[in-house]
Amino acid sequence: MSTLLEVSGVSVSFDGFKAINNLSFQIGKAELRAIIGPNGAGKTTFMDIVTGKTRPDEGRILWGGKNRSLLAMSEARIAREGIGRKFQKPTVFEDQTVRENLLMALKNDRGPLAVLFYRPSAADLQRVVDLAEEIGLQDHLARKSGELSHGQKQWLEIGMLLAQEPRLLLVDEPAAGMTPEEREHTTALLVEAARTRAVVVVEHDMEFVRRLDCRVTVLHEGSVLAEGSLDHVTANQKVIDVYLGR
Amino acid sequence: MLDAAKDPSSGHGYLDGLGAEPTTGRRGDAPKPLIVRNPSILVFLTALALFTLTVTVLSEAVGPGLISTSFVKTLGKTLCLCLVAIAMDLVWGYCGILSLGHFAFFGLGGYMIGMWLMYERTRDIVATAMAEAPIPPTDAEIVDAIGTQIFGVVGSSEFPLVWAFADSLAIQLALVVLVPGVLALVFGWLAFRSRVTGVYLSILTQAMTLALALYLFQNDSGLRGNNGLSGLQNLPGVAAPQSVVSLWFFWASAAALGLGYLLAAWLVSGKFGSVIRGIRDNEARVRFLGYSVEGYKLFIFAVTAMIAGIAGALYYPQAGIINPAEIAPIASIYLAVWVAIGGRGRLYGAVIGAAFVSLVSSWFTGGQAPDLPLGFYTVKWVDWWLIVLGLSFVLVTLFAPRGIGGLVDLWTERRAPDRHGADLGPDPGALREQEATE
Amino acid sequence: MTRIFLAVLMLLAAMRVAVAQETPLQAILQEHAAIITKSSRTTIKPAIAAVAGSGLDRAPEVLQAWQSKDMWQRESDGLFFRAEKLDGQTYRLIDFDTGEPAGEVSKKELSQIKPNSGIRALIAVALVQFQLSDPDPARRLDALVSLDRDPNPEALAPLRASIDGEPDPALLAKKHRLERLLTIAYDSDEAARVAAIDEMSTDLGVDVRATLNPLVATRIEIFEGEIPGTANVARRLTPGKDGFDRTAAYTMLVDKGFAAPRLDPDKVREVLTAHIDGGRVGDVPVSRLDTMPARAEAYATLVAAGLAEPRATEEEIDIRLASYQFAEIYAETSAAVTTAANAALGRIATRVGVYQAADLTLDALSLASIYFLAAIGLAITFGVMGVINMAHGEFIMMGAYTGFVVQQVIPNHTASILVAIPLAFAVTFAAGVAMERLVIRWLYSRPLETLLATFGISIALQQLAKNIFGTQARPLTAPGWLDGALALNDVVSISYIRIAIFVLALIFLGVFLFIMKRTRLGLETRAVTQNRRMAASMGINPDRVNMLTFGLGSGIAGIAGVAIGLFAKVTSELGSDYIVQSFMTVVVGGVGNIWGTLAGAAMIGFFQKGVEWLNPSNTLAAQTYMIVFIILFIQFRPRGIVALKGRAAEA
């Protein structure tokens, strides 16, 4: 399996505190991966680094088949390269309708002038409808997204991520605050998405991770503690000590 | 329930023509034209046309003179203020950048047209005076005499470099747009690329305005220091009386406001509007969607600066004089006040706010308002108006964040969306409230 | 007969000698009686010199009487006396030589000597040498001061003579210094002057430079042929080079009458106007005269017709200029003196430069203190609480007006300031708390709206102050002991009021640090700043903390207002003059850190003073450049000098 993203030897510190310490990480082109770890393990910082929000002090991040470095790119550029990110809190544009939210995320030219003269084509509109069906919001296209329930917002955000057609999806705690039925739907969405692209899920909830049924990377104090199947890592004594044992 | 709830800030969603009902499987029809989707544009333009017609018919130049020439000028100036308020609304109400510098762009536009007006008018005067000399003047003598006339007050007679094109109307008209636009581009590029946002950005724009005003206050700024440019109400080479000229400017202002409103409505109605409102509500999210937020901000900042420049270029010939005090930071803050009182995030709100507050202000401060005797104390409005304005502004911010425009929501009986703890107004900090209450 | 004649002659001679011996001053006066009574400034000098140079003890009394118009001439014999008025018509005469009364006479028998102001000034100069050795130290000091103000060559010798006998060390130093300066200016011995110049070349006094500068003053002179060797040439000038303008050079020639005027456009127009004849000038129609070539052509025809003077052409100008030598010539003839003076001035300039830099540093420090004072309250409300308070400037204004009102009640300035400071704190603290409770707490999540709401309060407060106190500036007078300045030398000085403000800024810094690090309020404030929800769950009441913090920030603004009011005029716009700078200080320094505010204030103060130093005429430009600099600075450190990093910065 060829590598889509390769992070090697990355470190970053804030005021002397090493949030990420010589971290190395790889993911393939169509793979589902869960990242777990206690608070302060560097999960969010890791996502910040990959998406360009935080610049690492050292290390390299290579992307795609051509092994291009992500370090010199802006956040927007990285997003256009095909890395989508879902935040912990649902962040959709609450003042705008579900349809507007999805259309904004659709993969199209993102330059100001192109956007200014953009008219949605029939294909674009159809794609929005399809996406809405996929995330179960087909009946809510014309509603303000601010009126949606918490779980619906999470799905809308996943839908927006899918609309971007990313090659790598970074998802931060998607199941937080969801009802069991909503969790199930979310799991299905992520597993489905991982068929065609790489998906990295950061999660606290072991039950949810187990359902994803994928390779797991355990982070601790800014570096990888263990990697493998969930059963494999939960059997690891170090993991039990720092995380599960508590 | 599934009706597209009319949010004030989205105003006219470009998808409003689509699916007011569940649209499962419905193929995308082409959206309807802008004006059909946004009836408020038609209402506004009709009202503006009727207003223009009424003023024209009642003016001294055309009709019975029920509206005096000076009041025509006041109304024309108000239209210009409405136009700059629209620019402010675009940049603040829609894009979330609380610029405290747009009145500086407005002033720059005024200065650019003022240079041509003053140069040409002085040339007329000088040429007339010199024609009486026994020997006809050389070109150099005329230019020297103009220089002495214009710059005598600052102890100079040389033309500064910035006046190089003052004799060309075409170039100065271009500069009306270019100077504010380029300044906005340079400043915006510096500010946005270093990710200065929120109140920091406001303070930085305020600093820019102050720097510009202080620069213009200097005698060697080349723009006559604190004397400013004067005599701008006269159109060079036009013999028509002020009553007629003022009407021309009134028409031009009305036309500019109409076009500016259309442009702004078009800008905010499409996907572009969707993106800039997204930037206002959550800049980082838009960035992670792959949009270059800085580019969009720069675009809207520069475009609105140009609109402000045009508004200023129409305003100051009606005011007759421009000086650096006009550009002082407080003017830009007042601009924000108008838009906030009128209602941010809706174009007609900006227009209502600017027209209402500026006209009421000039009524109160002009000494026309009758004193209010309270028995123990007589309230003189000239002295108390600012206090009333300041406090009413606090009240609007606290209790009516949607401003006067919010009344329209009540009147249209549209259900206010249940926003589930979403922000009360378009403000980047709004999300924090949600966090705070979690 | 001859013997008798001789005897009489000898007797007469003896009597004369006796008269001269007994009344030498009267003799001198009689000798110059004619010019004394003539009383003309141009001819009086020998008389004054004779009295002053007589070496007689009572000579200064004569001069004083003369100067104060107390010298009278008795008409009967032409003798001079000092006269004291007894009553309306009677005067008592006092003999100059003995100091004894010499009878009382009617005014009618006397005529007063009335020296004009010019003569009195000459007498004063002559008197200085006596006063320099006067037993009364105060008069000696007066003499030195007057000599310093109005130096003259004659005083040099008596000044030197008086140095030896000077008992007072302070006066001795002054005399010595003055002697050196007079030597530089007036001594006839070149070597002595050069030595004095070298000696004084380490002195920074303005008087030294004032003495040296005339020595190196030059004027441009024109020479036909070679420059004579006697001239002390500073440098030769070539027209068109070394900043010596060709036009100016030619104008000098014209002024001296060495050359004909050039073709001046104004003059040409004048001449042409004078010769308009039937719509033509020469052969050229008037309507064509709107270009310079046409005018030159018309002028040429006038010259050809003999109606106008010929004018110099460019070639003629060059020829004339080439045939003269131009040079800057020192007014001082001694080359050794001018060389030494230039060298000394150079050394002094270097030292003055160093001290000016020190002075500038002090200036910048005091400006930084002012910005720090104005900004520290803002740093608390903006930095610690994230609330932008546009009315901060109005709190400063309220503090200043509080000081003004207190001074109306308590006239003693020291006491009133001591009362005003806590009172200003109390007033603005209360105003701040009220504002926080009524407005700001509803807007914590909406920073931009806080900005606008507080702006509304700002304009209301400003107008309210205008309604109460009027638009004119109100004085807030500093106590007497803050008047004046601490002068280290003639270059470096700093006013006490600025020192006081600097000290106040230090105190504020200390108090702030104490409150933040050592008190319960500080601890709670820091806790709320870092994590509001966590702090709340630890039993801290965030509302109370916010209220008190805001009150504290506002109260400090009030105290700053009293301080600023002491040197600035108290008007309703006082606050708005400082608000933008205060914001800049906080933004540049970095939010949420008092050291950042300090660094920001220092940077802005030093930068502004630096620009003012480079372009002293224009403080407006300094502010403009400062703001542009800040905008650029933000590029490199968007979060200020002292920046928070990591998660804390995201909040």
XYZ file of C-alpha atoms in Angstrom, chain A residues 17-241:
225
model
C 6.576 22.593 26.627
C 7.101 19.928 23.965
C 3.633 19.307 22.590
C 4.950 17.038 19.834
C 8.224 15.211 20.319
C 9.918 13.519 17.384
C 6.661 12.143 16.032
C 6.566 9.904 13.009
C 3.383 8.728 11.335
C 2.298 7.243 8.032
C -1.003 6.550 6.383
C -1.925 4.914 3.106
C -4.196 6.064 0.328
C -7.358 4.294 1.388
C -7.086 3.548 5.057
C -9.071 4.199 8.215
C -6.942 5.027 11.214
C -7.870 5.945 14.755
C -5.605 8.002 16.971
C -6.130 7.706 20.688
C -4.292 9.091 23.643
C -4.834 10.843 26.944
C -5.386 14.585 27.253
C -2.296 16.528 26.274
C -0.921 13.665 24.205
C -0.689 16.012 21.225
C -3.620 14.752 19.168
C -4.999 18.149 18.271
C -1.547 19.652 17.790
C -0.782 16.817 15.392
C -3.795 17.774 13.317
C -2.850 21.425 13.528
C 0.562 20.590 12.112
C -0.756 18.507 9.243
C -3.309 21.155 8.269
C -0.730 23.938 8.444
C -2.219 25.766 11.413
C 0.911 25.205 13.481
C 4.397 25.168 12.043
C 6.656 22.467 13.498
C 10.066 23.409 14.887
C 11.678 20.505 13.071
C 10.841 17.460 11.010
C 9.246 16.948 7.618
C 5.811 16.208 6.257
C 5.581 14.635 2.824
C 2.362 14.379 0.882
C 1.039 12.418 -2.039
C 2.775 10.289 -4.583
C 5.204 13.020 -5.496
C 6.309 13.434 -1.897
C 5.791 17.162 -1.748
C 6.408 18.960 1.528
C 3.383 20.488 3.211
C 5.493 22.761 5.359
C 5.685 25.618 2.886
C 1.964 25.655 2.136
C -0.750 27.840 3.669
C -3.748 26.259 5.361
C -5.968 27.052 2.397
C -3.447 25.526 0.002
C -3.182 22.375 2.077
C -6.956 22.124 2.075
C -7.007 22.490 -1.702
C -4.340 19.785 -1.909
C -6.949 17.455 -0.505
C -6.680 17.411 3.268
C -9.987 18.028 4.945
C -10.438 18.597 8.643
C -13.388 18.284 10.944
C -13.146 20.145 14.205
C -14.096 18.821 17.581
C -16.999 21.207 17.940
C -19.362 21.206 15.016
C -18.397 24.237 12.984
C -20.851 24.851 10.220
C -21.984 28.257 9.025
C -25.074 28.588 11.133
C -26.416 31.631 9.317
C -26.524 29.765 6.039
C -28.676 26.968 4.733
C -27.505 23.381 4.525
C -27.430 23.756 0.768
C -25.251 26.872 0.931
C -22.920 25.150 3.345
C -22.509 22.180 1.040
C -22.145 24.272 -2.100
C -19.413 26.308 -0.452
C -17.546 23.100 0.267
C -17.988 21.598 -3.219
C -14.761 21.119 -5.056
C -14.607 24.075 -7.423
C -12.268 26.917 -8.226
C -11.741 28.793 -4.973
C -10.334 32.099 -6.282
C -12.327 35.249 -5.373
C -13.138 36.184 -8.963
C -14.118 32.677 -9.984
C -16.370 32.490 -6.929
C -17.834 35.900 -7.676
C -18.995 34.822 -11.124
C -19.919 31.296 -10.047
C -23.331 29.977 -10.965
C -24.166 26.522 -9.613
C -24.401 24.066 -12.444
C -27.036 21.350 -12.545
C -24.330 18.805 -11.781
C -23.236 20.750 -8.722
C -26.781 20.957 -7.439
C -27.286 17.268 -8.017
C -24.078 16.518 -6.155
C -25.347 18.553 -3.213
C -28.566 16.582 -3.180
C -26.629 13.326 -3.316
C -24.388 14.386 -0.470
C -27.386 15.423 1.571
C -28.887 12.005 1.106
C -25.645 10.392 2.149
C -25.545 12.318 5.414
C -29.263 12.006 5.962
C -30.078 15.675 5.552
C -31.953 15.489 2.272
C -35.063 16.923 3.918
C -33.212 19.851 5.450
C -31.435 21.421 2.468
C -33.218 24.753 2.739
C -32.936 25.019 6.509
C -30.496 27.244 8.294
C -27.816 24.984 9.576
C -28.046 26.780 12.903
C -31.440 25.166 13.383
C -30.077 21.633 13.077
C -29.506 19.375 16.022
C -26.013 18.764 17.309
C -25.672 15.410 15.527
C -27.055 16.815 12.293
C -24.456 19.550 12.414
C -21.732 16.955 12.849
C -23.027 15.113 9.784
C -23.324 18.291 7.821
C -19.733 18.991 8.599
C -18.725 15.517 7.487
C -20.794 16.100 4.377
C -18.951 19.327 3.725
C -15.695 17.441 4.115
C -16.831 14.862 1.598
C -17.933 17.624 -0.766
C -14.358 18.838 -0.762
C -13.414 15.422 -2.159
C -10.323 15.226 0.015
C -7.753 12.471 -0.212
C -7.171 12.637 3.513
C -9.837 13.319 6.120
C -8.878 14.369 9.627
C -11.780 13.967 12.022
C -11.593 15.189 15.603
C -13.912 13.385 18.068
C -16.860 13.000 15.706
C -18.993 11.043 18.132
C -18.807 13.420 21.063
C -22.240 14.297 22.391
C -24.134 11.988 20.031
C -26.977 9.620 20.736
C -26.253 5.914 20.103
C -28.221 5.939 16.832
C -26.330 8.986 15.642
C -23.060 7.259 16.502
C -23.960 4.337 14.387
C -24.724 6.553 11.434
C -21.438 8.399 11.945
C -19.479 5.170 12.063
C -21.060 4.067 8.823
C -20.234 7.394 7.187
C -16.582 7.189 8.162
C -16.130 3.563 7.195
C -17.766 4.290 3.874
C -15.542 7.292 3.304
C -12.417 5.289 4.053
C -13.062 3.017 1.109
C -11.839 5.627 -1.300
C -9.610 7.817 0.793
C -7.544 8.001 3.940
C -9.428 8.859 7.117
C -7.825 9.680 10.454
C -10.171 9.740 13.425
C -9.067 11.200 16.733
C -11.232 9.765 19.459
C -11.463 9.299 23.186
C -14.268 6.841 23.184
C -12.927 3.265 23.053
C -16.283 1.801 22.159
C -16.483 4.034 19.109
C -12.946 3.115 18.091
C -13.721 -0.521 18.425
C -16.652 -0.097 16.067
C -14.474 1.547 13.489
C -12.489 -1.669 13.464
C -9.257 -0.258 12.147
C -5.600 0.233 12.891
C -4.991 2.326 15.995
C -2.134 4.680 16.832
C -1.606 5.574 20.471
C -0.043 8.953 21.195
C 1.573 9.822 24.471
C 3.486 12.975 25.369
C 3.810 13.969 21.776
C 5.094 10.760 20.268
C 3.785 7.396 19.132
C 3.566 4.904 21.952
C 2.134 1.963 20.061
C 0.464 1.106 16.797
C -1.620 -1.806 15.584
C -5.056 -3.255 15.982
C -7.092 -2.142 18.942
C -6.655 -5.478 20.640
C -2.950 -5.321 20.024
C -2.475 -1.897 21.536
C -4.799 -2.465 24.457
C -2.672 -5.468 25.348
C 0.453 -3.317 25.342
C 1.661 -2.819 28.918
C 2.931 0.725 28.252
C -0.421 1.725 26.844
C -2.191 0.264 29.822
C 0.112 2.164 32.141
